[in-house]
Amino acid sequence: MPVLCLSPHDLEESTILVLPELKQGLLVALMYCSQGLEDLRQLGGLYGATSFHEVDNMIPGFGTSVKLVFKEGRRTLGTGLPKQSYDMVHYGHSNQLRQAKAMGDYLIVGVHTDDEISKHKGPPVFTQVERYKMVRAIKWVDEIVEGAPYVTTLETLDKYCCDFCVHGDDITLTVDGKDTYEEVKESGRYRECKRTQGVSTTDLVGRMLLMTKAHHSNMGSSDYQQHTDNFGRGPKGHSPWTGVSQFLQTSQKIIQFASGQEPQPGDTIIYVAGAFDLFHIGHVDFLEAVSKLSDKPYVIVGLHFDQEVNRYKGKNYPIMNIHERTLSVLACRYVSEVVIGAPYAVTKDLLDHFKVDLVCHGKTEVFPDRDGSDPYAVPRRMGILQTVDSGNILTTDDIVQRIIKNRLLFEARNLKKEAKEMAVIQAMKRREEEKAKERA
């Protein structure tokens, strides 16, 4: 790994500060100079930098700032810029970012503001501050751009030193029906990843409004079918991008999301358990706080089966089934391992099996086991149970209440989105028909 050590004399006392930061095998450095960009390009080249771009001036009185990126053994840099609203961040978004990261070396993610989402799509479920933090917590993300413009331009890619941008194989449209990636597609700086079947914000909103357990117990029920009709079908047909489909878990998908890392000597093995339904900022803050309890944390999350979650939470919970919740939690950078279908009571056998050093729980209510006993009795007796205050009181129920409060707005959002997509599909079909006639 090249080490960047620049003194004020390297450019006749014009370089005043270097901030190196090691991220995923990349050395990112910011250089500030009172002279020109080209001087910094030449100097960085001497040190093997593979990417240069002028960034906003961060020190008053000095005119030029440059970001340099180094990677050991390579002279090329792949930097991707996926851009999304990331409203209700779910495992479909995480899977998109996983695929995007595999296309390059350094992943920068653009996240829109509340105003931009409201203008082009409808009311967001989470605030922009919540969404910024949620996306930062996804383990494949190296950096985020707060307040990214809704339409991605070449200027945006150049501003953040990106070789290309990435989006799913659906389409995003502006309020007036234009493809938000048209310019970068025409320039050849656009790449696509596969959309994750079986999940969308539209579907999750519909599950919350349905208020039955059909989404995780009987996908063929009349209630669930009515939900798919209401939230996945517009007045002029069905869009393949907004429609509802059933998620099918595979072992390959779990492998792609899992870290595959075993605990190392000196690691503190920390166990937490719960539903982690609709994985949200409250969960992120809790897991981040847990990970900070040790210099070398290995955090294991035990996920309860759907029937167990419904026993202690009631209503239509969990909104996401066990397979969906598994991927959501595995995508979090603070999580090392997931136990799928963990027992509700934290037993001695479980603690011994995983060699657990510490058991943590948040400040939310602990429901008794089926027999009325304390599920944390064993770690409590062993003196390894710790209550963690994340400072965030947001719960899954709070999110559901946000949706219910704005039900009509969300229904209108889904219909509006569907109508725009259907118009594009029809235009694409007409274009293909015209091309076929010309070839004939």
Coordinates of C-alpha atoms in Angstrom, one line a residue:
M1 CA 0.0 0.0 0.0
P2 CA 1.6 3.3 -1.0
V3 CA 2.0 5.7 1.9
L4 CA 1.4 9.4 1.2
C5 CA 3.6 11.7 3.1
L6 CA 3.8 15.1 1.6
S7 CA 5.5 18.1 3.2
P8 CA 4.8 21.7 2.5
H9 CA 7.9 21.8 0.4
D10 CA 6.6 19.4 -2.2
L11 CA 4.8 22.1 -4.1
E12 CA 6.8 25.1 -3.0
E13 CA 4.9 25.2 0.3
S14 CA 1.5 25.0 -1.3
T15 CA 0.3 21.7 0.0
I16 CA -0.8 22.2 3.6
L17 CA -2.8 19.1 4.6
V18 CA -3.2 15.4 3.8
L19 CA -5.9 13.2 5.3
P20 CA -5.3 9.5 4.5
E21 CA -8.1 7.1 5.3
L22 CA -7.9 3.3 4.8
K23 CA -11.2 1.9 3.4
Q24 CA -11.6 -1.7 2.0
G25 CA -8.0 -1.8 0.8
L26 CA -8.1 1.7 -0.7
L27 CA -6.1 4.7 0.5
V28 CA -8.2 7.8 0.1
A29 CA -6.3 11.1 0.5
L30 CA -7.4 14.7 0.3
M31 CA -4.8 17.2 -0.7
Y32 CA -5.3 20.9 -0.3
C33 CA -3.3 23.4 -2.4
S34 CA -3.2 27.1 -2.9
Q35 CA -2.2 26.6 -6.5
G36 CA -3.8 24.7 -9.4
L37 CA -5.4 21.3 -9.9
E38 CA -2.9 20.2 -12.5
D39 CA 0.0 20.6 -10.0
L40 CA -1.7 18.3 -7.7
R41 CA -2.4 15.8 -10.5
Q42 CA 1.3 15.6 -11.3
L43 CA 2.3 15.3 -7.7
G44 CA -0.2 12.6 -7.0
G45 CA 0.9 10.7 -10.1
L46 CA 4.4 10.4 -8.6
Y47 CA 2.9 8.6 -5.7
G48 CA 0.9 6.1 -7.8
A49 CA -2.6 7.7 -7.4
T50 CA -5.1 6.2 -9.9
S51 CA -7.9 8.7 -9.5
F52 CA -8.0 12.5 -9.2
H53 CA -10.9 14.8 -8.8
E54 CA -11.4 18.3 -7.6
V55 CA -13.7 18.5 -4.6
D56 CA -15.4 21.4 -2.7
N57 CA -12.9 23.6 -0.9
M58 CA -12.8 22.6 2.8
I59 CA -10.3 25.1 4.1
P60 CA -11.1 28.8 3.8
G61 CA -8.4 30.7 1.9
F62 CA -7.1 27.8 -0.2
G63 CA -8.4 27.4 -3.7
T64 CA -8.0 23.8 -4.7
S65 CA -8.8 20.4 -3.1
V66 CA -8.2 17.0 -4.7
K67 CA -9.3 13.5 -3.8
L68 CA -6.7 10.8 -4.7
V69 CA -7.5 7.1 -4.5
F70 CA -4.8 4.4 -4.3
K71 CA -5.1 0.6 -4.5
E72 CA -2.2 -1.8 -3.9
G73 CA -1.1 -3.6 -7.0
R74 CA -3.6 -1.9 -9.3
R75 CA -3.5 1.1 -11.6
T76 CA -7.2 1.3 -12.4
L77 CA -10.1 2.3 -10.2
G78 CA -13.7 1.2 -10.4
T79 CA -15.9 3.6 -8.5
G80 CA -19.7 3.1 -8.6
L81 CA -22.4 5.6 -7.8
P82 CA -25.8 3.9 -7.2
K83 CA -28.4 6.6 -6.6
Q84 CA -31.7 5.9 -4.8
S85 CA -34.2 7.3 -2.4
Y86 CA -33.5 4.3 -0.1
D87 CA -36.9 4.9 1.6
M88 CA -37.6 2.0 3.9
V89 CA -34.1 0.5 3.3
H90 CA -34.6 -3.3 2.9
Y91 CA -32.6 -6.3 1.7
G92 CA -33.4 -5.5 -1.9
H93 CA -31.5 -2.3 -1.6
S94 CA -28.7 -4.1 0.1
N95 CA -28.5 -6.7 -2.6
Q96 CA -28.3 -3.9 -5.2
L97 CA -25.4 -2.4 -3.3
R98 CA -23.7 -5.8 -2.9
Q99 CA -23.8 -6.3 -6.7
A100 CA -22.6 -2.7 -7.3
K101 CA -19.6 -3.1 -5.0
A102 CA -18.6 -6.2 -7.0
M103 CA -18.4 -4.1 -10.1
G104 CA -15.6 -1.9 -8.8
D105 CA -13.3 -1.2 -5.8
Y106 CA -14.9 1.8 -4.0
L107 CA -18.7 2.3 -3.7
I108 CA -20.2 5.7 -3.2
V109 CA -24.0 5.8 -2.7
G110 CA -26.2 8.8 -3.5
V111 CA -29.2 9.3 -1.2
H112 CA -32.0 11.8 -2.1
T113 CA -33.5 14.4 0.3
D114 CA -37.1 14.2 1.6
D115 CA -38.1 17.0 -0.8
E116 CA -36.8 15.2 -3.9
I117 CA -38.6 12.0 -3.0
S118 CA -41.8 13.8 -2.2
K119 CA -41.6 15.6 -5.5
H120 CA -40.9 12.6 -7.7
K121 CA -42.3 9.6 -5.8
G122 CA -44.5 10.7 -2.9
P123 CA -44.0 10.9 0.9
P124 CA -41.0 9.0 2.3
V125 CA -41.5 6.7 5.2
F126 CA -38.1 7.6 6.8
T127 CA -36.5 11.0 7.1
Q128 CA -33.4 11.8 5.1
V129 CA -31.3 11.8 8.3
E130 CA -32.6 8.3 9.1
R131 CA -31.9 7.1 5.6
Y132 CA -28.4 8.5 5.5
K133 CA -27.5 6.5 8.6
M134 CA -29.3 3.3 7.3
V135 CA -27.3 3.3 4.1
R136 CA -24.0 4.0 5.9
A137 CA -24.7 0.9 8.0
I138 CA -24.8 -1.4 4.9
K139 CA -21.5 -3.3 4.8
W140 CA -20.7 -2.8 1.1
V141 CA -21.0 1.0 1.3
D142 CA -17.7 3.0 1.4
E143 CA -19.1 6.5 1.3
I144 CA -22.5 8.2 0.8
V145 CA -23.5 11.5 -0.9
E146 CA -26.2 13.2 1.1
G147 CA -28.8 15.0 -0.9
A148 CA -27.9 13.4 -4.3
P149 CA -29.8 15.0 -7.2
Y150 CA -32.7 12.9 -8.5
V151 CA -31.4 13.0 -12.0
T152 CA -27.9 11.5 -12.4
T153 CA -25.7 13.5 -14.8
L154 CA -22.2 13.2 -16.0
E155 CA -21.4 16.3 -13.9
T156 CA -22.5 14.3 -10.8
L157 CA -20.3 11.4 -11.7
D158 CA -17.3 13.6 -12.3
K159 CA -17.9 15.6 -9.1
Y160 CA -17.5 12.5 -7.0
C161 CA -14.8 10.9 -9.1
C162 CA -17.0 8.0 -10.3
D163 CA -16.2 5.9 -13.4
F164 CA -19.8 4.8 -13.7
C165 CA -23.2 4.6 -12.0
V166 CA -25.2 1.5 -11.1
H167 CA -29.0 0.9 -10.9
G168 CA -31.3 -2.0 -10.8
D169 CA -32.9 -3.4 -14.0
D170 CA -36.1 -1.5 -13.3
I171 CA -36.6 2.1 -14.3
T172 CA -36.8 5.4 -12.3
L173 CA -38.7 8.3 -13.7
T174 CA -38.9 12.0 -12.9
V175 CA -42.2 13.7 -12.0
D176 CA -42.7 14.3 -15.8
G177 CA -41.9 10.8 -16.8
K178 CA -38.3 11.0 -18.0
D179 CA -35.6 8.4 -17.4
T180 CA -33.4 9.7 -14.6
Y181 CA -30.3 7.9 -16.1
E182 CA -30.8 8.9 -19.7
E183 CA -27.6 11.1 -19.9
V184 CA -25.2 8.6 -18.3
K185 CA -26.7 5.7 -20.4
E186 CA -26.0 7.6 -23.6
S187 CA -22.4 8.2 -22.5
G188 CA -21.7 4.5 -21.7
R189 CA -21.2 5.2 -18.0
Y190 CA -24.2 3.2 -16.7
R191 CA -24.3 -0.4 -15.4
E192 CA -27.2 -2.5 -14.3
C193 CA -27.6 -5.0 -11.5
K194 CA -30.5 -7.5 -11.0
R195 CA -33.5 -6.4 -9.1
T196 CA -34.2 -8.6 -6.0
Q197 CA -37.5 -10.4 -6.7
G198 CA -40.1 -10.5 -3.9
V199 CA -39.5 -7.2 -2.1
S200 CA -40.2 -3.6 -2.7
T201 CA -41.2 -0.6 -0.6
T202 CA -44.6 -0.9 -2.3
D203 CA -45.0 -4.4 -1.1
L204 CA -43.9 -3.7 2.5
V205 CA -46.2 -0.7 2.8
G206 CA -49.1 -2.9 1.6
R207 CA -48.2 -5.6 4.2
M208 CA -48.4 -3.0 7.0
L209 CA -51.8 -1.7 5.8
L210 CA -53.2 -5.2 5.3
M211 CA -53.0 -5.9 9.1
T212 CA -53.3 -9.7 8.7
K213 CA -50.7 -12.4 8.9
A214 CA -51.2 -13.6 5.3
H215 CA -47.8 -12.2 4.2
H216 CA -45.9 -14.8 6.3
S217 CA -48.3 -17.6 6.7
N218 CA -50.4 -18.1 3.6
M219 CA -49.4 -16.3 0.4
G220 CA -52.4 -17.7 -1.4
S221 CA -55.1 -16.2 0.9
S222 CA -57.8 -13.9 -0.5
D223 CA -56.6 -11.1 1.8
Y224 CA -53.1 -11.3 0.4
Q225 CA -54.3 -11.5 -3.2
Q226 CA -56.4 -8.3 -2.6
H227 CA -53.2 -6.7 -1.2
T228 CA -51.3 -7.5 -4.4
D229 CA -54.1 -6.1 -6.5
N230 CA -54.2 -2.9 -4.6
F231 CA -50.5 -2.2 -4.3
G232 CA -49.0 -3.9 -7.4
R233 CA -51.5 -3.1 -10.1
G234 CA -52.4 0.3 -11.6
P235 CA -55.6 1.2 -13.5
K236 CA -54.0 0.4 -16.8
G237 CA -52.2 -2.9 -16.1
H238 CA -49.4 -4.4 -14.1
S239 CA -45.8 -3.0 -13.9
P240 CA -43.1 -5.6 -13.5
W241 CA -41.1 -3.1 -11.5
T242 CA -43.7 -2.1 -8.9
G243 CA -45.7 -5.4 -8.7
V244 CA -45.7 -7.7 -5.7
S245 CA -44.0 -11.1 -6.0
Q246 CA -43.1 -13.8 -3.5
F247 CA -39.5 -13.8 -2.1
L248 CA -37.8 -17.2 -2.4
Q249 CA -34.8 -17.7 -0.2
T250 CA -31.8 -19.7 -1.5
S251 CA -28.6 -21.0 0.2
Q252 CA -26.6 -19.0 -2.4
K253 CA -28.3 -15.7 -1.4
I254 CA -27.4 -16.3 2.3
I255 CA -23.8 -17.1 1.3
Q256 CA -23.6 -13.9 -0.8
F257 CA -24.7 -11.8 2.2
A258 CA -22.8 -13.7 5.0
S259 CA -19.3 -12.5 6.0
G260 CA -18.0 -16.1 6.3
Q261 CA -15.7 -15.0 9.0
E262 CA -15.1 -17.1 12.2
P263 CA -14.4 -15.5 15.5
Q264 CA -10.7 -14.8 16.0
P265 CA -8.6 -15.1 19.1
G266 CA -9.1 -12.0 21.3
D267 CA -12.6 -11.3 19.8
T268 CA -15.4 -10.5 22.3
I269 CA -18.4 -12.7 21.2
I270 CA -21.6 -10.8 21.9
Y271 CA -25.0 -12.3 21.5
V272 CA -28.3 -10.4 20.9
A273 CA -31.7 -11.7 20.0
G274 CA -35.0 -10.5 18.7
A275 CA -37.3 -10.1 15.7
F276 CA -35.4 -7.3 14.0
D277 CA -38.5 -6.8 11.8
L278 CA -38.5 -4.1 9.1
F279 CA -34.8 -3.6 9.9
H280 CA -34.6 0.1 10.7
I281 CA -32.5 2.9 12.2
G282 CA -33.4 1.9 15.7
H283 CA -31.9 -1.5 15.1
V284 CA -28.8 0.0 13.5
D285 CA -28.2 2.3 16.5
F286 CA -28.6 -0.6 18.9
L287 CA -26.2 -2.8 17.0
E288 CA -23.7 0.0 16.6
A289 CA -23.8 0.6 20.3
V290 CA -23.3 -3.1 21.0
S291 CA -20.3 -3.3 18.6
K292 CA -18.7 -0.4 20.5
L293 CA -18.6 -2.4 23.7
S294 CA -15.4 -4.1 22.6
D295 CA -12.3 -3.2 20.6
K296 CA -12.8 -6.5 18.7
P297 CA -16.5 -7.4 18.7
Y298 CA -18.0 -10.4 17.1
V299 CA -21.7 -9.8 17.1
I300 CA -24.1 -12.7 16.7
V301 CA -27.8 -11.9 16.1
G302 CA -30.4 -14.6 17.0
L303 CA -33.5 -14.2 14.9
H304 CA -36.8 -15.7 16.2
F305 CA -39.1 -17.7 13.9
D306 CA -42.2 -15.9 12.6
Q307 CA -44.6 -17.9 14.8
E308 CA -42.5 -17.0 17.9
V309 CA -42.4 -13.3 17.0
N310 CA -46.2 -13.3 16.4
R311 CA -46.7 -14.9 19.9
Y312 CA -45.0 -12.1 21.7
K313 CA -45.8 -9.1 19.4
G314 CA -49.2 -10.1 18.1
K315 CA -51.2 -8.2 15.4
N316 CA -49.7 -9.0 11.9
Y317 CA -46.1 -9.2 13.1
P318 CA -43.6 -9.9 11.8
I319 CA -44.1 -7.8 8.6
M320 CA -41.0 -9.6 7.1
N321 CA -40.7 -13.4 7.3
I322 CA -37.6 -15.1 8.8
H323 CA -35.8 -15.4 5.4
E324 CA -36.2 -11.7 4.7
R325 CA -35.2 -10.7 8.1
T326 CA -32.1 -12.9 7.9
L327 CA -30.8 -11.0 4.8
S328 CA -31.7 -7.6 6.3
V329 CA -29.6 -8.3 9.4
L330 CA -26.7 -9.9 7.5
A331 CA -26.3 -6.8 5.4
C332 CA -25.5 -4.7 8.5
R333 CA -21.8 -3.9 8.9
Y334 CA -22.0 -4.3 12.7
V335 CA -23.2 -8.0 12.5
S336 CA -20.8 -10.9 12.2
E337 CA -23.2 -13.9 12.2
V338 CA -26.9 -14.7 12.4
V339 CA -28.7 -17.6 14.1
I340 CA -31.8 -18.4 12.0
G341 CA -34.6 -19.5 14.2
A342 CA -32.9 -18.9 17.6
P343 CA -34.6 -20.2 20.7
Y344 CA -36.6 -17.5 22.6
A345 CA -34.8 -18.3 25.9
V346 CA -31.1 -17.8 25.9
T347 CA -29.9 -21.1 27.2
K348 CA -26.7 -22.4 28.6
D349 CA -26.3 -24.7 25.6
L350 CA -26.5 -21.8 23.2
L351 CA -24.0 -19.7 25.2
D352 CA -21.6 -22.6 25.3
H353 CA -22.0 -23.5 21.7
F354 CA -21.1 -20.0 20.5
K355 CA -18.7 -19.4 23.4
V356 CA -20.6 -16.2 24.2
D357 CA -18.8 -13.6 26.4
L358 CA -21.6 -11.1 26.7
V359 CA -25.4 -11.0 26.1
C360 CA -27.0 -7.7 25.3
H361 CA -30.6 -6.4 25.2
G362 CA -32.0 -3.0 24.5
K363 CA -34.3 -0.9 26.7
T364 CA -37.4 -2.3 25.0
E365 CA -39.8 -4.6 26.9
V366 CA -38.7 -8.2 27.5
F367 CA -41.7 -10.5 27.0
P368 CA -41.8 -13.7 29.2
D369 CA -41.4 -17.1 27.6
R370 CA -44.3 -19.4 27.0
D371 CA -44.1 -20.8 30.5
G372 CA -43.9 -17.3 32.0
S373 CA -40.2 -17.5 32.7
D374 CA -37.5 -14.9 32.1
P375 CA -35.8 -15.7 28.7
Y376 CA -32.6 -14.0 30.0
A377 CA -32.5 -15.8 33.3
V378 CA -29.4 -17.8 32.5
P379 CA -27.1 -15.0 31.3
R380 CA -28.5 -12.9 34.1
R381 CA -27.3 -15.5 36.7
M382 CA -24.0 -15.8 35.0
G383 CA -23.4 -12.0 35.2
I384 CA -23.0 -11.6 31.5
L385 CA -26.3 -9.8 30.6
Q386 CA -26.0 -6.1 29.8
T387 CA -28.7 -3.6 29.0
V388 CA -27.6 -1.3 26.1
D389 CA -29.1 2.2 25.7
S390 CA -28.8 3.1 22.0
G391 CA -30.4 6.5 22.5
N392 CA -33.0 5.7 19.9
I393 CA -36.5 4.7 20.9
L394 CA -37.9 4.1 17.4
T395 CA -39.7 0.7 17.1
T396 CA -41.2 -1.3 14.2
D397 CA -44.6 -0.3 15.5
D398 CA -43.7 3.4 15.2
I399 CA -43.0 2.8 11.5
V400 CA -46.3 1.0 11.0
Q401 CA -48.1 3.9 12.6
R402 CA -46.3 6.3 10.2
I403 CA -47.7 4.3 7.3
I404 CA -51.2 4.0 8.6
K405 CA -51.3 7.8 9.4
N406 CA -50.5 8.5 5.7
R407 CA -52.4 5.6 4.2
L408 CA -54.1 7.6 1.5
L409 CA -50.9 9.4 0.5
F410 CA -49.1 6.1 0.1
E411 CA -51.8 4.5 -1.9
A412 CA -51.8 7.5 -4.2
R413 CA -48.0 7.3 -4.5
N414 CA -48.1 3.6 -5.6
L415 CA -50.8 4.3 -8.2
K416 CA -48.9 7.3 -9.5
K417 CA -45.7 5.3 -9.8
E418 CA -47.4 2.4 -11.5
A419 CA -49.1 4.7 -14.1
K420 CA -45.7 6.3 -15.0
E421 CA -44.0 3.0 -15.4
M422 CA -46.9 1.6 -17.5
A423 CA -46.6 4.6 -19.8
V424 CA -42.9 3.9 -20.3
I425 CA -43.5 0.2 -21.0
Q426 CA -46.1 1.0 -23.6
A427 CA -43.7 3.6 -25.3
M428 CA -40.9 0.9 -25.3
K429 CA -43.2 -1.6 -26.9
R430 CA -44.2 0.9 -29.6
R431 CA -40.6 1.7 -30.3
E432 CA -39.7 -2.0 -30.6
E433 CA -42.7 -2.5 -33.0
E434 CA -41.5 0.4 -35.1
K435 CA -38.0 -1.0 -35.3
A436 CA -39.4 -4.4 -36.3
K437 CA -41.4 -2.8 -39.1
E438 CA -38.3 -0.9 -40.4
R439 CA -36.2 -4.2 -40.4
A440 CA -39.0 -5.9 -42.3

